[in-house]
């Protein structure tokens, strides 16, 4: 496993790419309404990235070994879709929950972030609780990032928070190192044991992107070769940030004016520390 330590200059380039990725989500948020299709969301984001930002949508034609090229510019994962949902001519409806996952390339560097959106601002209590707990899982994971901590510390807090709340964590997909490449080492699992796994060092950059299911953890891949769904077809949620390990903790790189602030429980933890 070869984990790259980014230089100050590379970190600055990542700051730029990551902010742009977050700004795509700010841009698209008002469009996420009942009646719009996920294909229309893809088109709007694609045009914004290419024409306004002059960024490259990293998913378009992305083809890791064993995969066919991803046909669209963003991932749109609705309700029981866990991740890698392919935008389609299918309209969102009131009460849906949808993850929009954006990865842009700017000057050769990748920024990767995703958020949940509640369509029509009227979703079931279970759906909104799932989105909130998953958001807290992301931030609990982030809060463990500092030199000397281990990847298992991050996985552990995420798994514990999801499971204490009656949910389950997807095992087949994980966070990842990121930089000049979309997916680099290390793999950042969203479950695990404290004190295990790779030790974090300043200058490492990776994503944390927990996928949390309302029902069981098992997933299936659809015939399109990309879309991942919960095997029991219960709801799934995901949030993602790209972070850099700093000398005394972390810096979240995928930030912008419209990105949701950390949840209250993080303030509590920091206040207590
Ligand atoms: N953005 C996803 C991630 O967080 C990867 C999507 S790959 C794609 O790692 F090809 F589906 F876009
Ligand atoms: Co990612
Ligand atoms: Co992503």
PDB file of C-alpha atoms and ligand atoms in Angstrom:
ATOM      1  CA  UNK A   1       0.000   0.000   0.000  1.00  0.00           C
ATOM      2  CA  UNK A   2       1.516   3.333  -1.006  1.00  0.00           C
ATOM      3  CA  UNK A   3       0.013   6.350   0.661  1.00  0.00           C
ATOM      4  CA  UNK A   4       1.247   9.677  -0.662  1.00  0.00           C
ATOM      5  CA  UNK A   5       2.010  12.555   1.683  1.00  0.00           C
ATOM      6  CA  UNK A   6       0.968  15.767  -0.029  1.00  0.00           C
ATOM      7  CA  UNK A   7       3.232  18.829  -0.085  1.00  0.00           C
ATOM      8  CA  UNK A   8       1.964  22.249   1.003  1.00  0.00           C
ATOM      9  CA  UNK A   9       1.594  23.136  -2.654  1.00  0.00           C
ATOM     10  CA  UNK A  10      -0.412  20.005  -3.440  1.00  0.00           C
ATOM     11  CA  UNK A  11      -2.639  20.645  -0.417  1.00  0.00           C
ATOM     12  CA  UNK A  12      -3.359  24.134  -1.747  1.00  0.00           C
ATOM     13  CA  UNK A  13      -4.347  22.668  -5.136  1.00  0.00           C
ATOM     14  CA  UNK A  14      -6.599  20.174  -3.339  1.00  0.00           C
ATOM     15  CA  UNK A  15      -8.226  23.035  -1.397  1.00  0.00           C
ATOM     16  CA  UNK A  16      -9.190  24.618  -4.693  1.00  0.00           C
ATOM     17  CA  UNK A  17     -10.546  21.421  -6.294  1.00  0.00           C
ATOM     18  CA  UNK A  18     -12.438  20.416  -3.144  1.00  0.00           C
ATOM     19  CA  UNK A  19     -14.090  23.833  -2.714  1.00  0.00           C
ATOM     20  CA  UNK A  20     -15.244  23.692  -6.331  1.00  0.00           C
ATOM     21  CA  UNK A  21     -16.781  20.238  -5.759  1.00  0.00           C
ATOM     22  CA  UNK A  22     -18.687  21.578  -2.744  1.00  0.00           C
ATOM     23  CA  UNK A  23     -19.828  24.595  -4.771  1.00  0.00           C
ATOM     24  CA  UNK A  24     -21.432  22.283  -7.330  1.00  0.00           C
ATOM     25  CA  UNK A  25     -23.642  20.989  -4.508  1.00  0.00           C
ATOM     26  CA  UNK A  26     -24.469  24.570  -3.453  1.00  0.00           C
ATOM     27  CA  UNK A  27     -25.405  25.300  -7.058  1.00  0.00           C
ATOM     28  CA  UNK A  28     -27.657  22.266  -7.509  1.00  0.00           C
ATOM     29  CA  UNK A  29     -29.442  22.366  -4.137  1.00  0.00           C
ATOM     30  CA  UNK A  30     -32.332  24.687  -5.190  1.00  0.00           C
ATOM     31  CA  UNK A  31     -33.001  22.442  -8.200  1.00  0.00           C
ATOM     32  CA  UNK A  32     -33.545  19.320  -6.101  1.00  0.00           C
ATOM     33  CA  UNK A  33     -37.352  19.490  -6.155  1.00  0.00           C
ATOM     34  CA  UNK A  34     -40.238  17.114  -6.853  1.00  0.00           C
ATOM     35  CA  UNK A  35     -40.600  16.567 -10.618  1.00  0.00           C
ATOM     36  CA  UNK A  36     -36.990  17.060 -11.699  1.00  0.00           C
ATOM     37  CA  UNK A  37     -35.287  13.985 -13.134  1.00  0.00           C
ATOM     38  CA  UNK A  38     -31.883  12.806 -11.991  1.00  0.00           C
ATOM     39  CA  UNK A  39     -30.754  13.115 -15.610  1.00  0.00           C
ATOM     40  CA  UNK A  40     -31.691  16.815 -15.522  1.00  0.00           C
ATOM     41  CA  UNK A  41     -29.691  17.250 -12.305  1.00  0.00           C
ATOM     42  CA  UNK A  42     -26.756  15.582 -14.056  1.00  0.00           C
ATOM     43  CA  UNK A  43     -27.029  17.912 -17.050  1.00  0.00           C
ATOM     44  CA  UNK A  44     -27.230  21.033 -14.868  1.00  0.00           C
ATOM     45  CA  UNK A  45     -24.173  19.954 -12.845  1.00  0.00           C
ATOM     46  CA  UNK A  46     -22.256  18.916 -15.940  1.00  0.00           C
ATOM     47  CA  UNK A  47     -22.807  22.286 -17.628  1.00  0.00           C
ATOM     48  CA  UNK A  48     -21.936  24.181 -14.429  1.00  0.00           C
ATOM     49  CA  UNK A  49     -18.685  22.245 -13.993  1.00  0.00           C
ATOM     50  CA  UNK A  50     -17.575  22.427 -17.603  1.00  0.00           C
ATOM     51  CA  UNK A  51     -18.789  25.893 -18.606  1.00  0.00           C
ATOM     52  CA  UNK A  52     -18.706  27.929 -15.368  1.00  0.00           C
ATOM     53  CA  UNK A  53     -16.027  26.290 -13.252  1.00  0.00           C
ATOM     54  CA  UNK A  54     -13.858  24.921 -16.057  1.00  0.00           C
ATOM     55  CA  UNK A  55     -13.558  21.710 -14.086  1.00  0.00           C
ATOM     56  CA  UNK A  56     -13.718  18.148 -15.390  1.00  0.00           C
ATOM     57  CA  UNK A  57     -16.471  15.868 -14.015  1.00  0.00           C
ATOM     58  CA  UNK A  58     -14.386  12.906 -12.831  1.00  0.00           C
ATOM     59  CA  UNK A  59     -17.164  10.263 -12.982  1.00  0.00           C
ATOM     60  CA  UNK A  60     -17.801  10.713 -16.726  1.00  0.00           C
ATOM     61  CA  UNK A  61     -16.283   7.676 -18.470  1.00  0.00           C
ATOM     62  CA  UNK A  62     -14.500   6.652 -15.255  1.00  0.00           C
ATOM     63  CA  UNK A  63     -13.695   2.948 -15.662  1.00  0.00           C
ATOM     64  CA  UNK A  64     -11.800   1.228 -12.859  1.00  0.00           C
ATOM     65  CA  UNK A  65     -10.619  -2.334 -13.658  1.00  0.00           C
ATOM     66  CA  UNK A  66     -13.610  -4.622 -14.187  1.00  0.00           C
ATOM     67  CA  UNK A  67     -16.090  -1.765 -14.705  1.00  0.00           C
ATOM     68  CA  UNK A  68     -17.650  -0.340 -17.843  1.00  0.00           C
ATOM     69  CA  UNK A  69     -17.192   3.445 -18.203  1.00  0.00           C
ATOM     70  CA  UNK A  70     -19.564   5.408 -15.932  1.00  0.00           C
ATOM     71  CA  UNK A  71     -21.957   7.117 -18.381  1.00  0.00           C
ATOM     72  CA  UNK A  72     -22.747  10.338 -16.485  1.00  0.00           C
ATOM     73  CA  UNK A  73     -21.059  13.267 -14.724  1.00  0.00           C
ATOM     74  CA  UNK A  74     -22.452  12.848 -11.204  1.00  0.00           C
ATOM     75  CA  UNK A  75     -23.887  10.025  -9.085  1.00  0.00           C
ATOM     76  CA  UNK A  76     -27.526  10.258  -8.005  1.00  0.00           C
ATOM     77  CA  UNK A  77     -28.552   7.664  -5.420  1.00  0.00           C
ATOM     78  CA  UNK A  78     -32.264   7.701  -4.537  1.00  0.00           C
ATOM     79  CA  UNK A  79     -33.872   5.990  -1.506  1.00  0.00           C
ATOM     80  CA  UNK A  80     -32.664   2.340  -1.430  1.00  0.00           C
ATOM     81  CA  UNK A  81     -29.765   3.108  -3.784  1.00  0.00           C
ATOM     82  CA  UNK A  82     -26.608   3.007  -1.672  1.00  0.00           C
ATOM     83  CA  UNK A  83     -24.138   4.617  -4.097  1.00  0.00           C
ATOM     84  CA  UNK A  84     -23.130   4.999  -7.760  1.00  0.00           C
ATOM     85  CA  UNK A  85     -26.727   5.629  -8.862  1.00  0.00           C
ATOM     86  CA  UNK A  86     -26.750   6.451 -12.573  1.00  0.00           C
ATOM     87  CA  UNK A  87     -28.741   9.572 -13.529  1.00  0.00           C
ATOM     88  CA  UNK A  88     -31.858   8.566 -15.509  1.00  0.00           C
ATOM     89  CA  UNK A  89     -35.047  10.073 -16.951  1.00  0.00           C
ATOM     90  CA  UNK A  90     -36.865   9.364 -13.678  1.00  0.00           C
ATOM     91  CA  UNK A  91     -38.484  12.192 -11.701  1.00  0.00           C
ATOM     92  CA  UNK A  92     -37.866  12.752  -8.012  1.00  0.00           C
ATOM     93  CA  UNK A  93     -40.972  12.827  -5.864  1.00  0.00           C
ATOM     94  CA  UNK A  94     -41.860  14.420  -2.574  1.00  0.00           C
ATOM     95  CA  UNK A  95     -40.536  12.284   0.278  1.00  0.00           C
ATOM     96  CA  UNK A  96     -37.583  10.828  -1.625  1.00  0.00           C
ATOM     97  CA  UNK A  97     -34.100  11.088  -0.172  1.00  0.00           C
ATOM     98  CA  UNK A  98     -31.274  11.459  -2.672  1.00  0.00           C
ATOM     99  CA  UNK A  99     -27.489  11.546  -2.429  1.00  0.00           C
ATOM    100  CA  UNK A 100     -25.688  13.690  -4.978  1.00  0.00           C
ATOM    101  CA  UNK A 101     -22.006  12.780  -5.242  1.00  0.00           C
ATOM    102  CA  UNK A 102     -19.735  15.234  -7.043  1.00  0.00           C
ATOM    103  CA  UNK A 103     -16.116  14.751  -8.025  1.00  0.00           C
ATOM    104  CA  UNK A 104     -14.370  17.467 -10.022  1.00  0.00           C
ATOM    105  CA  UNK A 105     -10.854  17.634 -11.427  1.00  0.00           C
ATOM    106  CA  UNK A 106      -9.145  21.040 -11.377  1.00  0.00           C
ATOM    107  CA  UNK A 107      -5.529  21.448 -12.526  1.00  0.00           C
ATOM    108  CA  UNK A 108      -5.067  17.686 -12.198  1.00  0.00           C
ATOM    109  CA  UNK A 109      -6.406  17.386  -8.629  1.00  0.00           C
ATOM    110  CA  UNK A 110      -9.641  15.690  -7.500  1.00  0.00           C
ATOM    111  CA  UNK A 111     -12.199  17.044  -5.016  1.00  0.00           C
ATOM    112  CA  UNK A 112     -14.879  14.569  -3.872  1.00  0.00           C
ATOM    113  CA  UNK A 113     -17.958  15.314  -1.739  1.00  0.00           C
ATOM    114  CA  UNK A 114     -21.578  14.255  -1.380  1.00  0.00           C
ATOM    115  CA  UNK A 115     -24.659  15.313   0.540  1.00  0.00           C
ATOM    116  CA  UNK A 116     -28.180  14.026   1.169  1.00  0.00           C
ATOM    117  CA  UNK A 117     -31.192  16.028   0.038  1.00  0.00           C
ATOM    118  CA  UNK A 118     -34.752  15.561   1.246  1.00  0.00           C
ATOM    119  CA  UNK A 119     -37.089  16.104  -1.698  1.00  0.00           C
ATOM    120  CA  UNK A 120     -39.940  18.538  -1.038  1.00  0.00           C
ATOM    121  CA  UNK A 121     -38.615  18.968   2.497  1.00  0.00           C
ATOM    122  CA  UNK A 122     -41.169  16.400   3.568  1.00  0.00           C
ATOM    123  CA  UNK A 123     -39.794  12.945   4.218  1.00  0.00           C
ATOM    124  CA  UNK A 124     -40.659  10.223   6.694  1.00  0.00           C
ATOM    125  CA  UNK A 125     -39.341  10.456  10.223  1.00  0.00           C
ATOM    126  CA  UNK A 126     -37.209   7.392   9.608  1.00  0.00           C
ATOM    127  CA  UNK A 127     -35.717   8.873   6.439  1.00  0.00           C
ATOM    128  CA  UNK A 128     -34.769  12.158   8.077  1.00  0.00           C
ATOM    129  CA  UNK A 129     -33.336  10.339  11.091  1.00  0.00           C
ATOM    130  CA  UNK A 130     -31.249   8.130   8.786  1.00  0.00           C
ATOM    131  CA  UNK A 131     -29.875  11.202   6.974  1.00  0.00           C
ATOM    132  CA  UNK A 132     -29.077  12.951  10.264  1.00  0.00           C
ATOM    133  CA  UNK A 133     -27.402   9.965  11.935  1.00  0.00           C
ATOM    134  CA  UNK A 134     -25.308   9.343   8.803  1.00  0.00           C
ATOM    135  CA  UNK A 135     -24.233  12.998   8.809  1.00  0.00           C
ATOM    136  CA  UNK A 136     -23.217  12.599  12.454  1.00  0.00           C
ATOM    137  CA  UNK A 137     -21.302   9.412  11.542  1.00  0.00           C
ATOM    138  CA  UNK A 138     -19.315  11.353   8.945  1.00  0.00           C
ATOM    139  CA  UNK A 139     -18.421  14.077  11.428  1.00  0.00           C
ATOM    140  CA  UNK A 140     -17.636  11.695  14.268  1.00  0.00           C
ATOM    141  CA  UNK A 141     -15.189  10.021  11.873  1.00  0.00           C
ATOM    142  CA  UNK A 142     -13.694  13.365  10.870  1.00  0.00           C
ATOM    143  CA  UNK A 143     -13.318  14.364  14.526  1.00  0.00           C
ATOM    144  CA  UNK A 144     -10.888  11.457  15.076  1.00  0.00           C
ATOM    145  CA  UNK A 145      -8.504  12.602  12.340  1.00  0.00           C
ATOM    146  CA  UNK A 146      -5.121  13.705  13.733  1.00  0.00           C
ATOM    147  CA  UNK A 147      -1.490  12.543  13.529  1.00  0.00           C
ATOM    148  CA  UNK A 148      -0.993   9.310  15.458  1.00  0.00           C
ATOM    149  CA  UNK A 149      -4.644   8.251  15.240  1.00  0.00           C
ATOM    150  CA  UNK A 150      -5.376   5.099  13.277  1.00  0.00           C
ATOM    151  CA  UNK A 151      -7.839   4.361  10.506  1.00  0.00           C
ATOM    152  CA  UNK A 152      -9.613   1.880  12.792  1.00  0.00           C
ATOM    153  CA  UNK A 153     -10.412   4.752  15.197  1.00  0.00           C
ATOM    154  CA  UNK A 154     -12.384   6.433  12.429  1.00  0.00           C
ATOM    155  CA  UNK A 155     -14.186   3.257  11.365  1.00  0.00           C
ATOM    156  CA  UNK A 156     -15.037   2.399  14.938  1.00  0.00           C
ATOM    157  CA  UNK A 157     -16.840   5.634  15.846  1.00  0.00           C
ATOM    158  CA  UNK A 158     -18.809   5.555  12.613  1.00  0.00           C
ATOM    159  CA  UNK A 159     -19.902   1.951  13.112  1.00  0.00           C
ATOM    160  CA  UNK A 160     -20.775   2.488  16.773  1.00  0.00           C
ATOM    161  CA  UNK A 161     -22.952   5.538  16.106  1.00  0.00           C
ATOM    162  CA  UNK A 162     -24.800   3.863  13.218  1.00  0.00           C
ATOM    163  CA  UNK A 163     -25.422   0.622  15.080  1.00  0.00           C
ATOM    164  CA  UNK A 164     -26.397   2.237  18.411  1.00  0.00           C
ATOM    165  CA  UNK A 165     -29.110   3.982  16.464  1.00  0.00           C
ATOM    166  CA  UNK A 166     -30.389   0.737  14.959  1.00  0.00           C
ATOM    167  CA  UNK A 167     -28.816   1.162  11.533  1.00  0.00           C
ATOM    168  CA  UNK A 168     -26.090  -0.779   9.696  1.00  0.00           C
ATOM    169  CA  UNK A 169     -22.883   0.157   7.862  1.00  0.00           C
ATOM    170  CA  UNK A 170     -22.126  -0.925   4.291  1.00  0.00           C
ATOM    171  CA  UNK A 171     -18.859  -2.929   4.112  1.00  0.00           C
ATOM    172  CA  UNK A 172     -18.220  -3.227   0.378  1.00  0.00           C
ATOM    173  CA  UNK A 173     -17.424   0.450  -0.269  1.00  0.00           C
ATOM    174  CA  UNK A 174     -15.163   2.778   1.651  1.00  0.00           C
ATOM    175  CA  UNK A 175     -13.443   6.139   1.768  1.00  0.00           C
ATOM    176  CA  UNK A 176     -10.170   6.493  -0.104  1.00  0.00           C
ATOM    177  CA  UNK A 177      -7.001   8.464  -0.559  1.00  0.00           C
ATOM    178  CA  UNK A 178      -7.394  11.105  -3.245  1.00  0.00           C
ATOM    179  CA  UNK A 179      -5.220  13.589  -5.103  1.00  0.00           C
ATOM    180  CA  UNK A 180      -3.979  13.379  -8.669  1.00  0.00           C
ATOM    181  CA  UNK A 181      -5.891  10.103  -8.765  1.00  0.00           C
ATOM    182  CA  UNK A 182      -9.627   9.689  -7.999  1.00  0.00           C
ATOM    183  CA  UNK A 183      -9.053   6.634  -5.817  1.00  0.00           C
ATOM    184  CA  UNK A 184      -5.700   6.179  -4.052  1.00  0.00           C
ATOM    185  CA  UNK A 185      -4.520   4.298  -0.979  1.00  0.00           C
ATOM    186  CA  UNK A 186      -5.466   4.043   1.802  1.00  0.00           C
ATOM    187  CA  UNK A 187      -8.900   2.455   2.012  1.00  0.00           C
ATOM    188  CA  UNK A 188     -10.878   4.163   4.763  1.00  0.00           C
ATOM    189  CA  UNK A 189     -13.304   1.583   6.158  1.00  0.00           C
ATOM    190  CA  UNK A 190     -16.421   2.812   7.934  1.00  0.00           C
ATOM    191  CA  UNK A 191     -16.226   0.078  10.560  1.00  0.00           C
ATOM    192  CA  UNK A 192     -13.401  -1.297  12.657  1.00  0.00           C
ATOM    193  CA  UNK A 193     -11.581  -1.438  15.959  1.00  0.00           C
ATOM    194  CA  UNK A 194      -9.846   1.424  17.765  1.00  0.00           C
ATOM    195  CA  UNK A 195      -6.050   1.280  17.694  1.00  0.00           C
ATOM    196  CA  UNK A 196      -5.919  -0.826  14.514  1.00  0.00           C
ATOM    197  CA  UNK A 197      -5.049   0.017  10.942  1.00  0.00           C
ATOM    198  CA  UNK A 198      -2.707   2.554   9.412  1.00  0.00           C
ATOM    199  CA  UNK A 199      -1.418   5.434  11.504  1.00  0.00           C
ATOM    200  CA  UNK A 200      -2.306   8.900  10.206  1.00  0.00           C
ATOM    201  CA  UNK A 201       0.419  11.390   9.304  1.00  0.00           C
ATOM    202  CA  UNK A 202       0.264  15.077   8.428  1.00  0.00           C
ATOM    203  CA  UNK A 203      -0.239  15.597   4.699  1.00  0.00           C
ATOM    204  CA  UNK A 204      -2.390  12.531   4.074  1.00  0.00           C
ATOM    205  CA  UNK A 205      -5.572  13.371   2.176  1.00  0.00           C
ATOM    206  CA  UNK A 206      -8.544  11.010   2.052  1.00  0.00           C
ATOM    207  CA  UNK A 207     -12.309  10.918   1.953  1.00  0.00           C
ATOM    208  CA  UNK A 208     -14.667   9.708   4.653  1.00  0.00           C
ATOM    209  CA  UNK A 209     -18.006   8.698   3.132  1.00  0.00           C
ATOM    210  CA  UNK A 210     -20.101   6.388   5.310  1.00  0.00           C
ATOM    211  CA  UNK A 211     -23.031   4.558   3.705  1.00  0.00           C
ATOM    212  CA  UNK A 212     -25.612   3.699   6.370  1.00  0.00           C
ATOM    213  CA  UNK A 213     -28.652   1.489   5.814  1.00  0.00           C
ATOM    214  CA  UNK A 214     -31.967   1.559   7.677  1.00  0.00           C
ATOM    215  CA  UNK A 215     -32.159  -2.249   7.435  1.00  0.00           C
ATOM    216  CA  UNK A 216     -29.460  -4.829   6.890  1.00  0.00           C
ATOM    217  CA  UNK A 217     -25.948  -4.045   5.679  1.00  0.00           C
ATOM    218  CA  UNK A 218     -25.971  -6.321   2.618  1.00  0.00           C
ATOM    219  CA  UNK A 219     -25.939  -4.739  -0.833  1.00  0.00           C
ATOM    220  CA  UNK A 220     -26.490  -5.887  -4.428  1.00  0.00           C
ATOM    221  CA  UNK A 221     -25.249  -4.569  -7.749  1.00  0.00           C
ATOM    222  CA  UNK A 222     -27.820  -3.918 -10.479  1.00  0.00           C
ATOM    223  CA  UNK A 223     -27.465  -5.197 -14.055  1.00  0.00           C
ATOM    224  CA  UNK A 224     -26.108  -1.820 -15.236  1.00  0.00           C
ATOM    225  CA  UNK A 225     -22.851  -2.792 -13.520  1.00  0.00           C
ATOM    226  CA  UNK A 226     -22.788   0.387 -11.391  1.00  0.00           C
ATOM    227  CA  UNK A 227     -25.887   0.968  -9.259  1.00  0.00           C
ATOM    228  CA  UNK A 228     -25.582  -0.446  -5.738  1.00  0.00           C
ATOM    229  CA  UNK A 229     -28.788  -1.055  -3.767  1.00  0.00           C
ATOM    230  CA  UNK A 230     -29.613  -2.422  -0.341  1.00  0.00           C
ATOM    231  CA  UNK A 231     -30.384  -6.113  -0.745  1.00  0.00           C
ATOM    232  CA  UNK A 232     -33.486  -5.736   1.458  1.00  0.00           C
ATOM    233  CA  UNK A 233     -34.484  -2.529  -0.414  1.00  0.00           C
ATOM    234  CA  UNK A 234     -34.541  -0.459   2.779  1.00  0.00           C
ATOM    235  CA  UNK A 235     -33.356   3.158   2.675  1.00  0.00           C
ATOM    236  CA  UNK A 236     -29.682   4.086   2.568  1.00  0.00           C
ATOM    237  CA  UNK A 237     -27.912   7.404   3.198  1.00  0.00           C
ATOM    238  CA  UNK A 238     -24.385   8.717   2.589  1.00  0.00           C
ATOM    239  CA  UNK A 239     -22.387  11.898   3.233  1.00  0.00           C
ATOM    240  CA  UNK A 240     -18.828  12.539   2.065  1.00  0.00           C
ATOM    241  CA  UNK A 241     -16.038  15.015   2.747  1.00  0.00           C
ATOM    242  CA  UNK A 242     -12.397  15.132   1.654  1.00  0.00           C
ATOM    243  CA  UNK A 243     -10.037  15.897   4.577  1.00  0.00           C
ATOM    244  CA  UNK A 244      -6.325  16.510   5.090  1.00  0.00           C
ATOM    245  CA  UNK A 245      -4.431  15.458   8.219  1.00  0.00           C
ATOM    246  CA  UNK A 246      -2.818  18.596   9.702  1.00  0.00           C
ATOM    247  CA  UNK A 247      -0.082  18.893  12.365  1.00  0.00           C
ATOM    248  CA  UNK A 248      -2.672  19.008  15.139  1.00  0.00           C
ATOM    249  CA  UNK A 249      -5.854  17.533  13.690  1.00  0.00           C
ATOM    250  CA  UNK A 250      -7.737  17.902  10.446  1.00  0.00           C
ATOM    251  CA  UNK A 251      -8.906  20.369   7.851  1.00  0.00           C
ATOM    252  CA  UNK A 252     -12.060  19.625   5.865  1.00  0.00           C
ATOM    253  CA  UNK A 253     -11.254  20.592   2.273  1.00  0.00           C
ATOM    254  CA  UNK A 254     -14.700  20.197   0.698  1.00  0.00           C
ATOM    255  CA  UNK A 255     -16.165  23.337   2.211  1.00  0.00           C
ATOM    256  CA  UNK A 256     -18.156  26.174   0.638  1.00  0.00           C
ATOM    257  CA  UNK A 257     -20.668  28.818   1.681  1.00  0.00           C
ATOM    258  CA  UNK A 258     -23.597  26.415   1.365  1.00  0.00           C
ATOM    259  CA  UNK A 259     -22.207  23.311   2.995  1.00  0.00           C
ATOM    260  CA  UNK A 260     -23.959  22.293   6.210  1.00  0.00           C
ATOM    261  CA  UNK A 261     -22.020  23.103   9.413  1.00  0.00           C
ATOM    262  CA  UNK A 262     -20.850  20.256  11.680  1.00  0.00           C
ATOM    263  CA  UNK A 263     -23.645  18.721  13.777  1.00  0.00           C
ATOM    264  CA  UNK A 264     -24.160  19.846  17.380  1.00  0.00           C
ATOM    265  CA  UNK A 265     -22.591  16.703  18.814  1.00  0.00           C
ATOM    266  CA  UNK A 266     -19.211  17.686  17.334  1.00  0.00           C
ATOM    267  CA  UNK A 267     -19.318  21.017  19.143  1.00  0.00           C
ATOM    268  CA  UNK A 268     -19.986  19.058  22.331  1.00  0.00           C
ATOM    269  CA  UNK A 269     -16.990  16.803  21.740  1.00  0.00           C
ATOM    270  CA  UNK A 270     -14.663  19.680  20.937  1.00  0.00           C
ATOM    271  CA  UNK A 271     -15.972  21.657  23.882  1.00  0.00           C
ATOM    272  CA  UNK A 272     -15.263  18.710  26.165  1.00  0.00           C
ATOM    273  CA  UNK A 273     -11.757  18.147  24.838  1.00  0.00           C
TER     274      UNK A 273
HETATM  275  N1  LIG B   1     -17.612   9.687  -5.973  1.00  0.00           N
HETATM  276  C1  LIG B   1     -17.573   8.286  -5.659  1.00  0.00           C
HETATM  277  C2  LIG B   1     -16.695   8.164  -4.436  1.00  0.00           C
HETATM  278  O1  LIG B   1     -16.958   8.848  -3.499  1.00  0.00           O
HETATM  279  C3  LIG B   1     -17.082   7.438  -6.768  1.00  0.00           C
HETATM  280  C4  LIG B   1     -17.992   7.432  -7.931  1.00  0.00           C
HETATM  281  S1  LIG B   1     -17.307   6.491  -9.185  1.00  0.00           S
HETATM  282  C5  LIG B   1     -18.386   6.741 -10.435  1.00  0.00           C
HETATM  283  O2  LIG B   1     -15.706   7.506  -4.365  1.00  0.00           O
HETATM  284  F1  LIG B   1     -17.829   6.318 -11.494  1.00  0.00           F
HETATM  285  F2  LIG B   1     -19.514   6.144 -10.143  1.00  0.00           F
HETATM  286  F3  LIG B   1     -18.630   8.032 -10.530  1.00  0.00           F
HETATM  287 CO1  LIG B   2     -15.126   9.267  -2.611  1.00  0.00          CO
HETATM  288 CO1  LIG B   3     -17.807  10.742  -3.967  1.00  0.00          CO
END
